[in-house]
Short mmCIF file of N, CA and C in Angstrom, two decimals:
data_model
loop_
_atom_site.label_atom_id
_atom_site.label_comp_id
_atom_site.label_asym_id
_atom_site.label_seq_id
_atom_site.Cartn_x
_atom_site.Cartn_y
_atom_site.Cartn_z
N GLN A 1 -30.13 -4.02 48.86
CA GLN A 1 -29.31 -5.19 48.62
C GLN A 1 -29.33 -6.34 49.90
N VAL A 2 -29.29 -7.56 49.46
CA VAL A 2 -29.77 -8.35 50.33
C VAL A 2 -28.28 -9.39 50.57
N GLN A 3 -28.08 -9.50 51.60
CA GLN A 3 -27.01 -10.29 52.01
C GLN A 3 -27.33 -11.79 52.17
N PRO A 4 -27.28 -12.57 51.75
CA PRO A 4 -27.30 -13.98 52.47
C PRO A 4 -26.04 -14.33 53.18
N VAL A 5 -26.43 -15.09 54.57
CA VAL A 5 -25.90 -15.34 55.29
C VAL A 5 -25.77 -16.82 55.92
N GLU A 6 -25.52 -17.88 55.78
CA GLU A 6 -25.34 -19.45 55.89
C GLU A 6 -25.05 -19.63 57.32
N SER A 7 -26.01 -20.65 57.80
CA SER A 7 -25.44 -21.28 59.40
C SER A 7 -25.89 -22.40 59.02
N GLY A 8 -25.33 -23.53 60.16
CA GLY A 8 -25.69 -24.86 60.30
C GLY A 8 -24.96 -25.61 60.24
N GLY A 9 -23.93 -25.59 58.99
CA GLY A 9 -22.95 -26.67 58.96
C GLY A 9 -22.21 -27.25 59.90
N GLY A 10 -21.41 -28.40 59.57
CA GLY A 10 -21.08 -28.94 60.67
C GLY A 10 -20.35 -30.66 60.32
N PHE A 11 -20.24 -31.57 61.23
CA PHE A 11 -19.57 -32.75 61.13
C PHE A 11 -20.87 -33.46 61.65
N VAL A 12 -21.08 -34.63 60.95
CA VAL A 12 -22.22 -35.59 61.06
C VAL A 12 -21.46 -37.20 60.58
N GLN A 13 -22.14 -37.80 61.10
CA GLN A 13 -22.18 -39.28 60.53
C GLN A 13 -22.56 -40.29 59.24
N THR A 14 -22.43 -40.70 58.63
CA THR A 14 -23.09 -41.18 57.26
C THR A 14 -24.56 -41.70 57.90
N GLY A 15 -25.51 -41.26 57.28
CA GLY A 15 -26.94 -41.36 57.66
C GLY A 15 -27.52 -40.35 58.33
N GLY A 16 -26.58 -39.42 59.02
CA GLY A 16 -27.21 -38.78 60.13
C GLY A 16 -27.91 -37.21 59.13
N SER A 17 -28.23 -36.15 59.66
CA SER A 17 -29.01 -35.15 59.42
C SER A 17 -28.39 -33.91 59.92
N LEU A 18 -28.07 -32.74 58.88
CA LEU A 18 -28.33 -31.61 59.72
C LEU A 18 -29.17 -30.50 58.48
N ARG A 19 -29.31 -29.19 59.27
CA ARG A 19 -30.06 -27.82 58.85
C ARG A 19 -29.69 -27.17 58.74
N LEU A 20 -29.36 -26.72 57.50
CA LEU A 20 -28.66 -25.22 57.25
C LEU A 20 -29.59 -24.01 57.20
N SER A 21 -29.17 -23.25 57.59
CA SER A 21 -30.13 -22.02 57.42
C SER A 21 -29.72 -20.52 56.36
N CYS A 22 -30.39 -19.72 55.89
CA CYS A 22 -29.65 -18.58 54.91
C CYS A 22 -30.69 -17.88 55.65
N ALA A 23 -30.32 -16.79 55.97
CA ALA A 23 -30.86 -15.55 56.41
C ALA A 23 -30.72 -14.42 55.96
N ALA A 24 -31.68 -13.25 55.49
CA ALA A 24 -31.35 -12.41 55.08
C ALA A 24 -30.65 -11.11 55.93
N SER A 25 -29.53 -10.27 55.29
CA SER A 25 -29.07 -9.57 55.80
C SER A 25 -28.93 -8.31 54.81
N GLY A 26 -29.43 -7.06 55.37
CA GLY A 26 -29.49 -5.51 54.54
C GLY A 26 -30.89 -5.67 54.11
N SER A 27 -31.78 -6.39 53.78
CA SER A 27 -33.23 -6.77 53.31
C SER A 27 -33.94 -7.73 53.64
N THR A 28 -34.59 -8.22 52.55
CA THR A 28 -35.34 -9.42 52.78
C THR A 28 -35.82 -10.08 51.31
N PHE A 29 -35.64 -11.53 51.45
CA PHE A 29 -35.68 -11.87 50.39
C PHE A 29 -37.29 -11.96 49.73
N SER A 30 -37.95 -11.15 49.74
CA SER A 30 -39.43 -11.20 49.69
C SER A 30 -39.24 -11.73 47.83
N THR A 31 -38.76 -11.05 46.87
CA THR A 31 -38.53 -11.01 45.54
C THR A 31 -37.83 -12.05 44.45
N TYR A 32 -37.47 -12.61 45.55
CA TYR A 32 -36.20 -13.54 44.91
C TYR A 32 -36.26 -14.87 45.32
N ALA A 33 -35.34 -15.85 44.63
CA ALA A 33 -35.13 -16.97 44.30
C ALA A 33 -33.92 -17.22 45.48
N VAL A 34 -34.11 -18.09 46.58
CA VAL A 34 -33.31 -18.22 47.13
C VAL A 34 -32.44 -19.97 47.03
N THR A 35 -31.40 -19.99 46.68
CA THR A 35 -31.20 -21.28 45.84
C THR A 35 -29.83 -21.46 46.72
N TRP A 36 -29.42 -22.77 46.88
CA TRP A 36 -28.32 -23.38 47.69
C TRP A 36 -27.83 -24.44 46.91
N PHE A 37 -26.18 -23.83 46.69
CA PHE A 37 -25.64 -24.22 45.68
C PHE A 37 -24.22 -25.30 46.69
N ARG A 38 -23.20 -25.80 46.12
CA ARG A 38 -22.18 -26.73 47.36
C ARG A 38 -21.27 -26.77 46.23
N GLN A 39 -19.53 -27.15 46.81
CA GLN A 39 -18.64 -27.10 46.37
C GLN A 39 -17.92 -28.05 46.96
N ALA A 40 -17.20 -29.47 46.28
CA ALA A 40 -16.90 -30.65 47.11
C ALA A 40 -15.82 -29.72 46.91
N PRO A 41 -14.21 -30.35 47.37
CA PRO A 41 -12.76 -30.10 47.10
C PRO A 41 -12.36 -30.88 46.02
N GLY A 42 -12.05 -30.20 45.55
CA GLY A 42 -11.48 -30.29 43.38
C GLY A 42 -12.58 -30.44 42.76
N LYS A 43 -13.65 -30.03 43.17
CA LYS A 43 -14.62 -29.99 42.19
C LYS A 43 -15.72 -29.06 41.73
N GLU A 44 -16.21 -28.66 40.57
CA GLU A 44 -17.11 -27.10 40.60
C GLU A 44 -18.45 -27.25 41.68
N ARG A 45 -18.61 -25.59 41.46
CA ARG A 45 -19.78 -25.76 42.15
C ARG A 45 -20.94 -26.30 41.51
N GLU A 46 -21.82 -26.72 42.49
CA GLU A 46 -23.12 -27.30 41.75
C GLU A 46 -24.36 -27.22 42.14
N PHE A 47 -25.48 -26.97 41.60
CA PHE A 47 -26.54 -26.46 42.01
C PHE A 47 -27.10 -27.77 43.02
N VAL A 48 -27.99 -27.60 44.50
CA VAL A 48 -28.59 -28.70 45.29
C VAL A 48 -30.00 -28.04 45.25
N ALA A 49 -30.85 -27.04 45.21
CA ALA A 49 -32.14 -26.98 45.73
C ALA A 49 -32.01 -25.41 45.59
N SER A 50 -33.24 -24.83 45.40
CA SER A 50 -33.96 -23.93 44.99
C SER A 50 -35.50 -23.41 45.32
N LEU A 51 -35.64 -22.78 45.91
CA LEU A 51 -37.16 -22.40 45.96
C LEU A 51 -37.27 -20.21 46.10
N ARG A 52 -38.20 -19.99 45.72
CA ARG A 52 -38.97 -18.38 45.32
C ARG A 52 -39.28 -18.40 47.01
N TRP A 53 -39.04 -17.38 47.57
CA TRP A 53 -39.11 -16.58 48.10
C TRP A 53 -41.23 -16.80 48.46
N SER A 54 -41.41 -16.18 47.44
CA SER A 54 -43.62 -15.96 47.27
C SER A 54 -44.00 -17.22 46.83
N GLY A 55 -43.07 -18.31 46.59
CA GLY A 55 -43.84 -19.72 46.56
C GLY A 55 -43.80 -20.35 45.22
N GLY A 56 -44.53 -21.04 45.01
CA GLY A 56 -44.50 -22.23 43.91
C GLY A 56 -43.46 -23.31 44.18
N SER A 57 -43.12 -23.72 43.07
CA SER A 57 -42.43 -25.38 42.80
C SER A 57 -40.90 -25.21 43.61
N ALA A 58 -40.44 -26.38 44.25
CA ALA A 58 -39.32 -26.41 44.80
C ALA A 58 -38.36 -27.13 43.38
N TYR A 59 -37.19 -27.55 43.47
CA TYR A 59 -36.24 -27.66 42.69
C TYR A 59 -34.80 -28.24 43.34
N TYR A 60 -34.41 -29.10 42.57
CA TYR A 60 -33.52 -30.20 43.54
C TYR A 60 -32.93 -31.11 42.31
N ALA A 61 -31.47 -30.98 42.94
CA ALA A 61 -30.40 -31.68 42.06
C ALA A 61 -31.01 -33.34 42.02
N ASP A 62 -30.75 -33.86 41.23
CA ASP A 62 -31.21 -35.57 41.17
C ASP A 62 -30.43 -36.08 42.36
N SER A 63 -29.33 -35.44 43.07
CA SER A 63 -28.48 -36.47 43.53
C SER A 63 -29.20 -36.07 45.25
N VAL A 64 -29.82 -35.26 45.15
CA VAL A 64 -30.54 -34.89 46.54
C VAL A 64 -32.01 -35.35 46.97
N LYS A 65 -32.53 -35.48 45.77
CA LYS A 65 -34.22 -35.86 45.52
C LYS A 65 -34.80 -36.89 46.86
N GLY A 66 -35.22 -36.49 47.38
CA GLY A 66 -36.32 -37.59 48.40
C GLY A 66 -35.11 -37.12 49.72
N ARG A 67 -33.87 -36.36 49.92
CA ARG A 67 -33.10 -36.63 51.37
C ARG A 67 -33.20 -35.25 51.67
N PHE A 68 -33.35 -34.22 50.54
CA PHE A 68 -33.15 -33.09 51.44
C PHE A 68 -34.33 -32.42 50.88
N SER A 69 -34.57 -31.51 51.87
CA SER A 69 -35.90 -30.54 51.88
C SER A 69 -35.53 -28.91 51.73
N ILE A 70 -35.95 -28.05 51.00
CA ILE A 70 -35.90 -26.30 51.16
C ILE A 70 -37.10 -26.00 51.47
N SER A 71 -37.29 -25.20 52.29
CA SER A 71 -38.38 -24.52 52.75
C SER A 71 -38.20 -23.36 53.31
N LYS A 72 -39.32 -22.43 53.54
CA LYS A 72 -38.85 -21.10 54.10
C LYS A 72 -39.46 -21.01 55.79
N ASP A 73 -38.32 -20.42 56.52
CA ASP A 73 -39.06 -20.36 58.33
C ASP A 73 -39.60 -18.62 57.96
N ARG A 74 -40.67 -18.32 57.66
CA ARG A 74 -40.88 -17.06 57.95
C ARG A 74 -40.44 -16.60 59.58
N ALA A 75 -41.07 -17.11 60.47
CA ALA A 75 -40.72 -16.31 61.63
C ALA A 75 -39.78 -15.84 62.16
N ILE A 76 -38.31 -16.75 61.32
CA ILE A 76 -37.21 -16.20 61.35
C ILE A 76 -36.57 -15.36 60.35
N GLY A 77 -37.35 -15.39 58.73
CA GLY A 77 -37.00 -14.70 57.74
C GLY A 77 -35.89 -15.46 56.97
N ALA A 78 -36.00 -16.71 57.19
CA ALA A 78 -34.59 -17.52 56.91
C ALA A 78 -35.18 -18.85 55.88
N MET A 79 -34.41 -19.08 54.68
CA MET A 79 -34.44 -20.18 54.13
C MET A 79 -33.57 -21.12 54.50
N ILE A 80 -34.25 -22.72 54.64
CA ILE A 80 -34.16 -24.09 55.41
C ILE A 80 -33.34 -24.94 54.38
N LEU A 81 -32.66 -25.50 54.45
CA LEU A 81 -32.21 -26.98 54.04
C LEU A 81 -32.27 -27.73 54.70
N GLN A 82 -33.02 -28.78 54.99
CA GLN A 82 -33.06 -30.22 55.71
C GLN A 82 -32.18 -30.98 55.19
N MET A 83 -30.96 -31.87 55.75
CA MET A 83 -30.32 -32.31 54.90
C MET A 83 -30.66 -34.31 55.14
N ASN A 84 -31.01 -35.12 55.23
CA ASN A 84 -31.36 -36.48 55.42
C ASN A 84 -30.55 -37.29 55.32
N SER A 85 -30.31 -38.47 55.88
CA SER A 85 -29.83 -39.45 55.01
C SER A 85 -28.26 -38.90 54.15
N LEU A 86 -27.77 -38.28 54.93
CA LEU A 86 -26.24 -37.65 54.48
C LEU A 86 -25.19 -38.61 54.29
N ARG A 87 -24.40 -38.57 53.19
CA ARG A 87 -23.38 -39.47 52.54
C ARG A 87 -22.24 -38.62 52.55
N PRO A 88 -21.22 -39.44 52.57
CA PRO A 88 -19.79 -39.01 52.48
C PRO A 88 -20.09 -38.21 51.10
N GLU A 89 -20.37 -38.22 49.86
CA GLU A 89 -20.11 -37.20 48.72
C GLU A 89 -20.81 -35.97 48.91
N ASP A 90 -22.09 -36.23 49.75
CA ASP A 90 -22.54 -34.63 50.28
C ASP A 90 -21.65 -33.62 51.02
N THR A 91 -20.12 -34.08 51.46
CA THR A 91 -19.25 -33.36 51.86
C THR A 91 -19.26 -31.95 50.45
N ALA A 92 -18.93 -30.69 51.47
CA ALA A 92 -18.95 -30.04 50.49
C ALA A 92 -18.82 -28.20 51.53
N VAL A 93 -18.84 -27.47 50.65
CA VAL A 93 -19.08 -25.91 51.42
C VAL A 93 -20.21 -25.95 50.83
N TYR A 94 -21.00 -25.36 51.68
CA TYR A 94 -22.66 -25.19 50.85
C TYR A 94 -23.06 -23.71 50.86
N TYR A 95 -23.41 -22.92 49.85
CA TYR A 95 -23.23 -21.57 49.47
C TYR A 95 -24.73 -21.65 49.56
N CYS A 96 -25.37 -19.93 49.69
CA CYS A 96 -26.60 -19.58 49.59
C CYS A 96 -26.38 -18.53 48.87
N ALA A 97 -27.14 -18.35 47.94
CA ALA A 97 -27.55 -17.56 46.69
C ALA A 97 -28.64 -16.83 46.55
N VAL A 98 -28.95 -15.96 46.18
CA VAL A 98 -30.27 -14.98 45.94
C VAL A 98 -29.99 -14.51 44.49
N GLY A 99 -31.41 -14.40 43.85
CA GLY A 99 -31.71 -13.76 42.25
C GLY A 99 -32.87 -14.07 42.36
N ARG A 100 -33.23 -13.86 40.73
CA ARG A 100 -34.34 -13.59 39.84
C ARG A 100 -34.20 -14.42 38.59
N PRO A 101 -33.87 -15.56 38.85
CA PRO A 101 -33.62 -16.58 37.63
C PRO A 101 -34.81 -17.30 36.85
N ILE A 102 -34.70 -17.18 35.67
CA ILE A 102 -35.93 -17.76 35.02
C ILE A 102 -36.07 -19.07 34.98
N GLN A 103 -36.82 -20.11 34.35
CA GLN A 103 -37.15 -21.23 35.41
C GLN A 103 -36.09 -22.21 34.53
N SER A 104 -35.63 -21.96 33.40
CA SER A 104 -34.17 -22.72 32.81
C SER A 104 -33.30 -22.25 33.13
N SER A 105 -32.96 -21.16 34.44
CA SER A 105 -31.91 -20.59 34.59
C SER A 105 -31.36 -20.93 36.27
N VAL A 106 -32.34 -22.04 36.67
CA VAL A 106 -32.49 -21.83 38.16
C VAL A 106 -31.13 -22.85 38.68
N GLN A 107 -30.23 -23.41 38.08
CA GLN A 107 -29.44 -24.16 38.25
C GLN A 107 -28.15 -23.25 37.86
N THR A 108 -28.43 -22.12 37.18
CA THR A 108 -27.21 -21.52 36.99
C THR A 108 -26.51 -20.38 37.79
N GLU A 109 -25.34 -20.39 38.28
CA GLU A 109 -24.55 -19.41 39.19
C GLU A 109 -24.54 -18.11 38.75
N SER A 110 -24.59 -18.00 37.34
CA SER A 110 -24.81 -16.42 36.81
C SER A 110 -26.10 -15.56 37.05
N ALA A 111 -27.05 -16.38 37.23
CA ALA A 111 -28.09 -16.13 37.42
C ALA A 111 -28.11 -15.25 38.70
N TYR A 112 -27.62 -15.60 39.59
CA TYR A 112 -27.84 -15.06 40.95
C TYR A 112 -26.61 -13.84 41.20
N TYR A 113 -27.53 -13.10 41.91
CA TYR A 113 -26.44 -11.44 42.19
C TYR A 113 -25.81 -11.58 43.42
N TYR A 114 -26.37 -12.34 44.29
CA TYR A 114 -25.43 -12.28 45.83
C TYR A 114 -25.54 -13.80 46.44
N TRP A 115 -24.15 -13.75 47.11
CA TRP A 115 -23.63 -15.36 47.39
C TRP A 115 -23.53 -15.30 48.75
N GLY A 116 -23.72 -16.16 49.64
CA GLY A 116 -23.31 -16.27 51.37
C GLY A 116 -21.97 -16.54 51.34
N GLN A 117 -21.14 -16.43 52.21
CA GLN A 117 -19.50 -17.38 52.46
C GLN A 117 -19.22 -18.80 52.64
N GLY A 118 -20.43 -19.07 52.57
CA GLY A 118 -20.65 -20.38 52.72
C GLY A 118 -20.31 -21.34 54.14
N THR A 119 -21.22 -22.41 54.06
CA THR A 119 -20.79 -22.90 55.71
C THR A 119 -20.58 -24.60 55.14
N GLN A 120 -19.41 -25.02 55.81
CA GLN A 120 -18.72 -26.43 55.94
C GLN A 120 -19.68 -27.14 56.32
N VAL A 121 -20.20 -28.72 55.38
CA VAL A 121 -20.57 -29.78 55.67
C VAL A 121 -19.54 -30.70 55.69
N THR A 122 -19.17 -32.01 56.42
CA THR A 122 -18.27 -33.22 56.79
C THR A 122 -19.08 -34.04 57.03
N VAL A 123 -19.10 -35.51 55.89
CA VAL A 123 -19.85 -36.19 56.34
C VAL A 123 -18.88 -37.58 56.41
N SER A 124 -18.92 -38.39 57.72
CA SER A 124 -17.93 -39.24 57.70
C SER A 124 -18.25 -40.60 56.82
N SER A 125 -17.17 -41.46 56.62
CA SER A 125 -18.16 -42.95 56.46
C SER A 125 -17.94 -43.55 57.63
#
């Protein structure tokens, strides 16, 4: 069983950058897809980005394409979400989720077995 652990959230001004990290505890991500979701106050949780640890294409929500980038840091065994050009509407709790979704279910919460506790990202205007 792998437990994802998020870190790297914080407070930033509009246009700034943050780097979120999702590390594996208890096991490794080797056979899983690692996906970032977020939940803003008063809104439902939504898909942000996903990448299989074994390789392949990355998937992004339309709202973050061109601004966010998901990648592996093999040295530390973590999945990184680099967030640039941040906007106030990016303010949310960001969650890391681990699973083995089929391609059509990458954006579906129920496709993921393990979830982190979340890390807060706040973008001021």
